[in-house]
CSV table of N, CA and C in Angstrom, one decimal:
chain,number,residue,atom,x,y,z
F,214,MET,N,60.5,11.4,-59.8
F,214,MET,CA,60.8,10.2,-59.1
F,214,MET,C,60.1,10.2,-57.7
F,215,ASP,N,59.7,9.0,-57.3
F,215,ASP,CA,59.0,8.9,-56.0
F,215,ASP,C,60.0,8.4,-55.0
F,216,TYR,N,60.1,9.3,-53.9
F,216,TYR,CA,61.1,9.0,-52.9
F,216,TYR,C,60.3,8.6,-51.6
F,217,THR,N,59.1,8.3,-51.7
F,217,THR,CA,58.3,8.0,-50.5
F,217,THR,C,58.9,6.9,-49.6
F,218,ASP,N,59.2,5.8,-50.1
F,218,ASP,CA,59.7,4.7,-49.3
F,218,ASP,C,61.1,5.0,-48.7
F,219,LYS,N,61.9,5.7,-49.6
F,219,LYS,CA,63.3,6.1,-49.1
F,219,LYS,C,63.2,7.0,-47.9
F,220,VAL,N,62.3,8.0,-48.0
F,220,VAL,CA,62.1,9.0,-47.0
F,220,VAL,C,61.6,8.3,-45.7
F,221,TYR,N,60.6,7.5,-45.9
F,221,TYR,CA,60.0,6.8,-44.8
F,221,TYR,C,61.0,6.0,-44.0
F,222,ASN,N,61.8,5.1,-44.7
F,222,ASN,CA,62.8,4.3,-44.1
F,222,ASN,C,63.9,5.1,-43.4
F,223,TYR,N,64.3,6.2,-44.0
F,223,TYR,CA,65.3,7.0,-43.4
F,223,TYR,C,64.8,7.7,-42.1
F,224,MET,N,63.6,8.2,-42.2
F,224,MET,CA,63.0,8.9,-41.0
F,224,MET,C,62.8,7.9,-39.9
F,225,LYS,N,62.3,6.8,-40.2
F,225,LYS,CA,62.0,5.8,-39.1
F,225,LYS,C,63.3,5.3,-38.5
F,226,SER,N,64.3,5.0,-39.3
F,226,SER,CA,65.6,4.5,-38.8
F,226,SER,C,66.3,5.6,-38.0
F,227,PHE,N,66.2,6.8,-38.4
F,227,PHE,CA,66.9,7.9,-37.7
F,227,PHE,C,66.2,8.1,-36.3
F,228,MET,N,64.8,8.1,-36.4
F,228,MET,CA,64.1,8.3,-35.1
F,228,MET,C,64.3,7.2,-34.1
F,229,GLU,N,64.4,6.0,-34.6
F,229,GLU,CA,64.7,4.8,-33.7
F,229,GLU,C,66.0,5.0,-33.1
F,230,GLU,N,67.0,5.5,-33.8
F,230,GLU,CA,68.4,5.6,-33.3
F,230,GLU,C,68.6,6.8,-32.4
F,231,ASN,N,67.8,7.9,-32.7
F,231,ASN,CA,68.1,9.2,-32.0
F,231,ASN,C,67.0,9.7,-31.1
F,232,GLY,N,65.8,9.1,-31.3
F,232,GLY,CA,64.6,9.6,-30.5
F,232,GLY,C,63.9,10.8,-30.9
F,233,PHE,N,64.4,11.4,-32.1
F,233,PHE,CA,63.7,12.5,-32.6
F,233,PHE,C,63.9,12.5,-34.1
F,234,SER,N,63.1,13.3,-34.8
F,234,SER,CA,63.1,13.4,-36.3
F,234,SER,C,63.9,14.6,-36.7
F,235,GLN,N,64.4,14.5,-37.9
F,235,GLN,CA,65.1,15.7,-38.5
F,235,GLN,C,64.1,16.5,-39.2
F,236,THR,N,64.5,17.7,-39.6
F,236,THR,CA,63.7,18.6,-40.5
F,236,THR,C,63.7,18.1,-41.9
F,237,ALA,N,62.8,18.5,-42.7
F,237,ALA,CA,62.8,18.2,-44.1
F,237,ALA,C,64.1,18.6,-44.8
F,238,ARG,N,64.6,19.7,-44.4
F,238,ARG,CA,65.9,20.2,-45.0
F,238,ARG,C,67.0,19.2,-44.7
F,239,GLU,N,67.1,18.8,-43.4
F,239,GLU,CA,68.1,17.9,-43.0
F,239,GLU,C,68.0,16.5,-43.7
F,240,ILE,N,66.8,16.0,-43.8
F,240,ILE,CA,66.5,14.8,-44.5
F,240,ILE,C,67.0,14.9,-46.0
F,241,ALA,N,66.6,16.0,-46.6
F,241,ALA,CA,67.0,16.2,-48.0
F,241,ALA,C,68.5,16.2,-48.2
F,242,MET,N,69.2,16.8,-47.3
F,242,MET,CA,70.6,16.9,-47.4
F,242,MET,C,71.2,15.5,-47.2
F,243,GLU,N,70.7,14.7,-46.2
F,243,GLU,CA,71.2,13.4,-46.0
F,243,GLU,C,71.0,12.4,-47.2
F,244,LEU,N,69.8,12.6,-47.8
F,244,LEU,CA,69.5,11.7,-48.9
F,244,LEU,C,69.9,12.2,-50.2
F,245,GLY,N,70.4,13.4,-50.3
F,245,GLY,CA,70.8,14.0,-51.6
F,245,GLY,C,69.7,14.2,-52.5
F,246,ILE,N,68.5,14.6,-52.0
F,246,ILE,CA,67.4,15.0,-52.8
F,246,ILE,C,66.9,16.4,-52.4
F,247,LEU,N,65.9,16.9,-53.2
F,247,LEU,CA,65.4,18.2,-52.9
F,247,LEU,C,64.5,18.2,-51.7
F,248,GLU,N,64.5,19.3,-51.0
F,248,GLU,CA,63.6,19.5,-49.8
F,248,GLU,C,62.1,19.3,-50.3
F,249,ASN,N,61.7,19.8,-51.4
F,249,ASN,CA,60.4,19.7,-51.9
F,249,ASN,C,60.0,18.2,-52.1
F,250,ASP,N,60.9,17.4,-52.6
F,250,ASP,CA,60.7,16.0,-52.7
F,250,ASP,C,60.4,15.3,-51.4
F,251,VAL,N,61.2,15.7,-50.3
F,251,VAL,CA,60.9,15.2,-49.0
F,251,VAL,C,59.6,15.6,-48.5
F,252,LYS,N,59.2,16.8,-48.7
F,252,LYS,CA,57.9,17.3,-48.3
F,252,LYS,C,56.8,16.6,-49.0
F,253,ALA,N,56.9,16.4,-50.3
F,253,ALA,CA,55.9,15.6,-51.1
F,253,ALA,C,55.8,14.2,-50.6
F,254,ALA,N,56.9,13.6,-50.3
F,254,ALA,CA,56.9,12.2,-49.8
F,254,ALA,C,56.2,12.1,-48.4
F,255,MET,N,56.5,13.1,-47.6
F,255,MET,CA,55.8,13.2,-46.3
F,255,MET,C,54.3,13.4,-46.4
F,256,ASP,N,53.9,14.2,-47.4
F,256,ASP,CA,52.5,14.4,-47.6
F,256,ASP,C,51.8,13.1,-48.0
F,257,LYS,N,52.5,12.3,-48.9
F,257,LYS,CA,52.0,11.0,-49.4
F,257,LYS,C,51.9,10.0,-48.2
F,258,LEU,N,52.9,10.1,-47.4
F,258,LEU,CA,52.9,9.2,-46.2
F,258,LEU,C,51.8,9.5,-45.2
F,259,LYS,N,51.5,10.8,-45.1
F,259,LYS,CA,50.4,11.2,-44.2
F,259,LYS,C,49.1,10.8,-44.8
F,260,GLU,N,48.9,11.0,-46.1
F,260,GLU,CA,47.6,10.6,-46.8
F,260,GLU,C,47.4,9.1,-46.7
F,261,ALA,N,48.5,8.4,-46.8
F,261,ALA,CA,48.3,6.9,-46.8
F,261,ALA,C,48.2,6.4,-45.4
F,262,GLY,N,48.3,7.2,-44.4
F,262,GLY,CA,48.2,6.8,-43.0
F,262,GLY,C,49.4,6.1,-42.4
F,263,ARG,N,50.6,6.2,-43.1
F,263,ARG,CA,51.8,5.5,-42.7
F,263,ARG,C,52.5,6.3,-41.6
F,264,ILE,N,52.2,7.6,-41.6
F,264,ILE,CA,52.8,8.5,-40.5
F,264,ILE,C,51.7,9.4,-40.0
F,265,ILE,N,51.8,9.8,-38.7
F,265,ILE,CA,50.9,10.8,-38.2
F,265,ILE,C,51.9,11.9,-37.6
F,266,ILE,N,51.7,13.1,-38.1
F,266,ILE,CA,52.5,14.2,-37.6
F,266,ILE,C,51.6,15.1,-36.7
F,267,THR,N,52.1,15.3,-35.5
F,267,THR,CA,51.4,16.2,-34.6
F,267,THR,C,52.3,17.4,-34.3
F,268,GLU,N,51.8,18.6,-34.7
F,268,GLU,CA,52.5,19.8,-34.5
F,268,GLU,C,52.0,20.6,-33.3
F,269,ILE,N,52.9,20.9,-32.4
F,269,ILE,CA,52.7,21.7,-31.2
F,269,ILE,C,53.7,22.8,-31.2
F,270,PRO,N,53.5,23.9,-30.7
F,270,PRO,CA,54.5,25.0,-30.7
F,270,PRO,C,55.8,24.4,-30.1
F,271,ARG,N,56.9,24.6,-30.9
F,271,ARG,CA,58.2,24.2,-30.5
F,271,ARG,C,58.5,22.7,-30.5
F,272,LYS,N,57.5,21.9,-30.8
F,272,LYS,CA,57.7,20.5,-30.8
F,272,LYS,C,56.8,19.8,-31.8
F,273,THR,N,57.4,19.0,-32.7
F,273,THR,CA,56.6,18.3,-33.7
F,273,THR,C,56.9,16.8,-33.4
F,274,THR,N,55.9,16.0,-33.4
F,274,THR,CA,56.1,14.5,-33.2
F,274,THR,C,55.6,13.8,-34.4
F,275,ILE,N,56.3,12.7,-34.7
F,275,ILE,CA,55.9,11.8,-35.8
F,275,ILE,C,55.8,10.4,-35.3
F,276,GLU,N,54.6,9.9,-35.6
F,276,GLU,CA,54.3,8.5,-35.2
F,276,GLU,C,54.3,7.7,-36.5
F,277,PHE,N,55.0,6.5,-36.4
F,277,PHE,CA,55.0,5.6,-37.6
F,277,PHE,C,54.0,4.5,-37.4
F,278,ARG,N,53.3,4.3,-38.5
F,278,ARG,CA,52.2,3.2,-38.5
F,278,ARG,C,52.6,2.1,-39.5
F,279,ASP,N,53.1,1.1,-38.9
F,279,ASP,CA,53.6,0.0,-39.8
F,279,ASP,C,52.5,-1.0,-40.1
């Protein structure tokens, strides 16, 4: 099953409300899906250019491209 839109919408909504993103494990727990499904959805979102993930030591930022 493809969870790409579900993950995107959840991540964006959470970040707008809280100012930061959750880990893939936390997202999986909240959505009731596998962590691997979250990671696969995030990979698809990156490939499609819908999100940009910047990883710096101790801080990862996610930018949403609507």
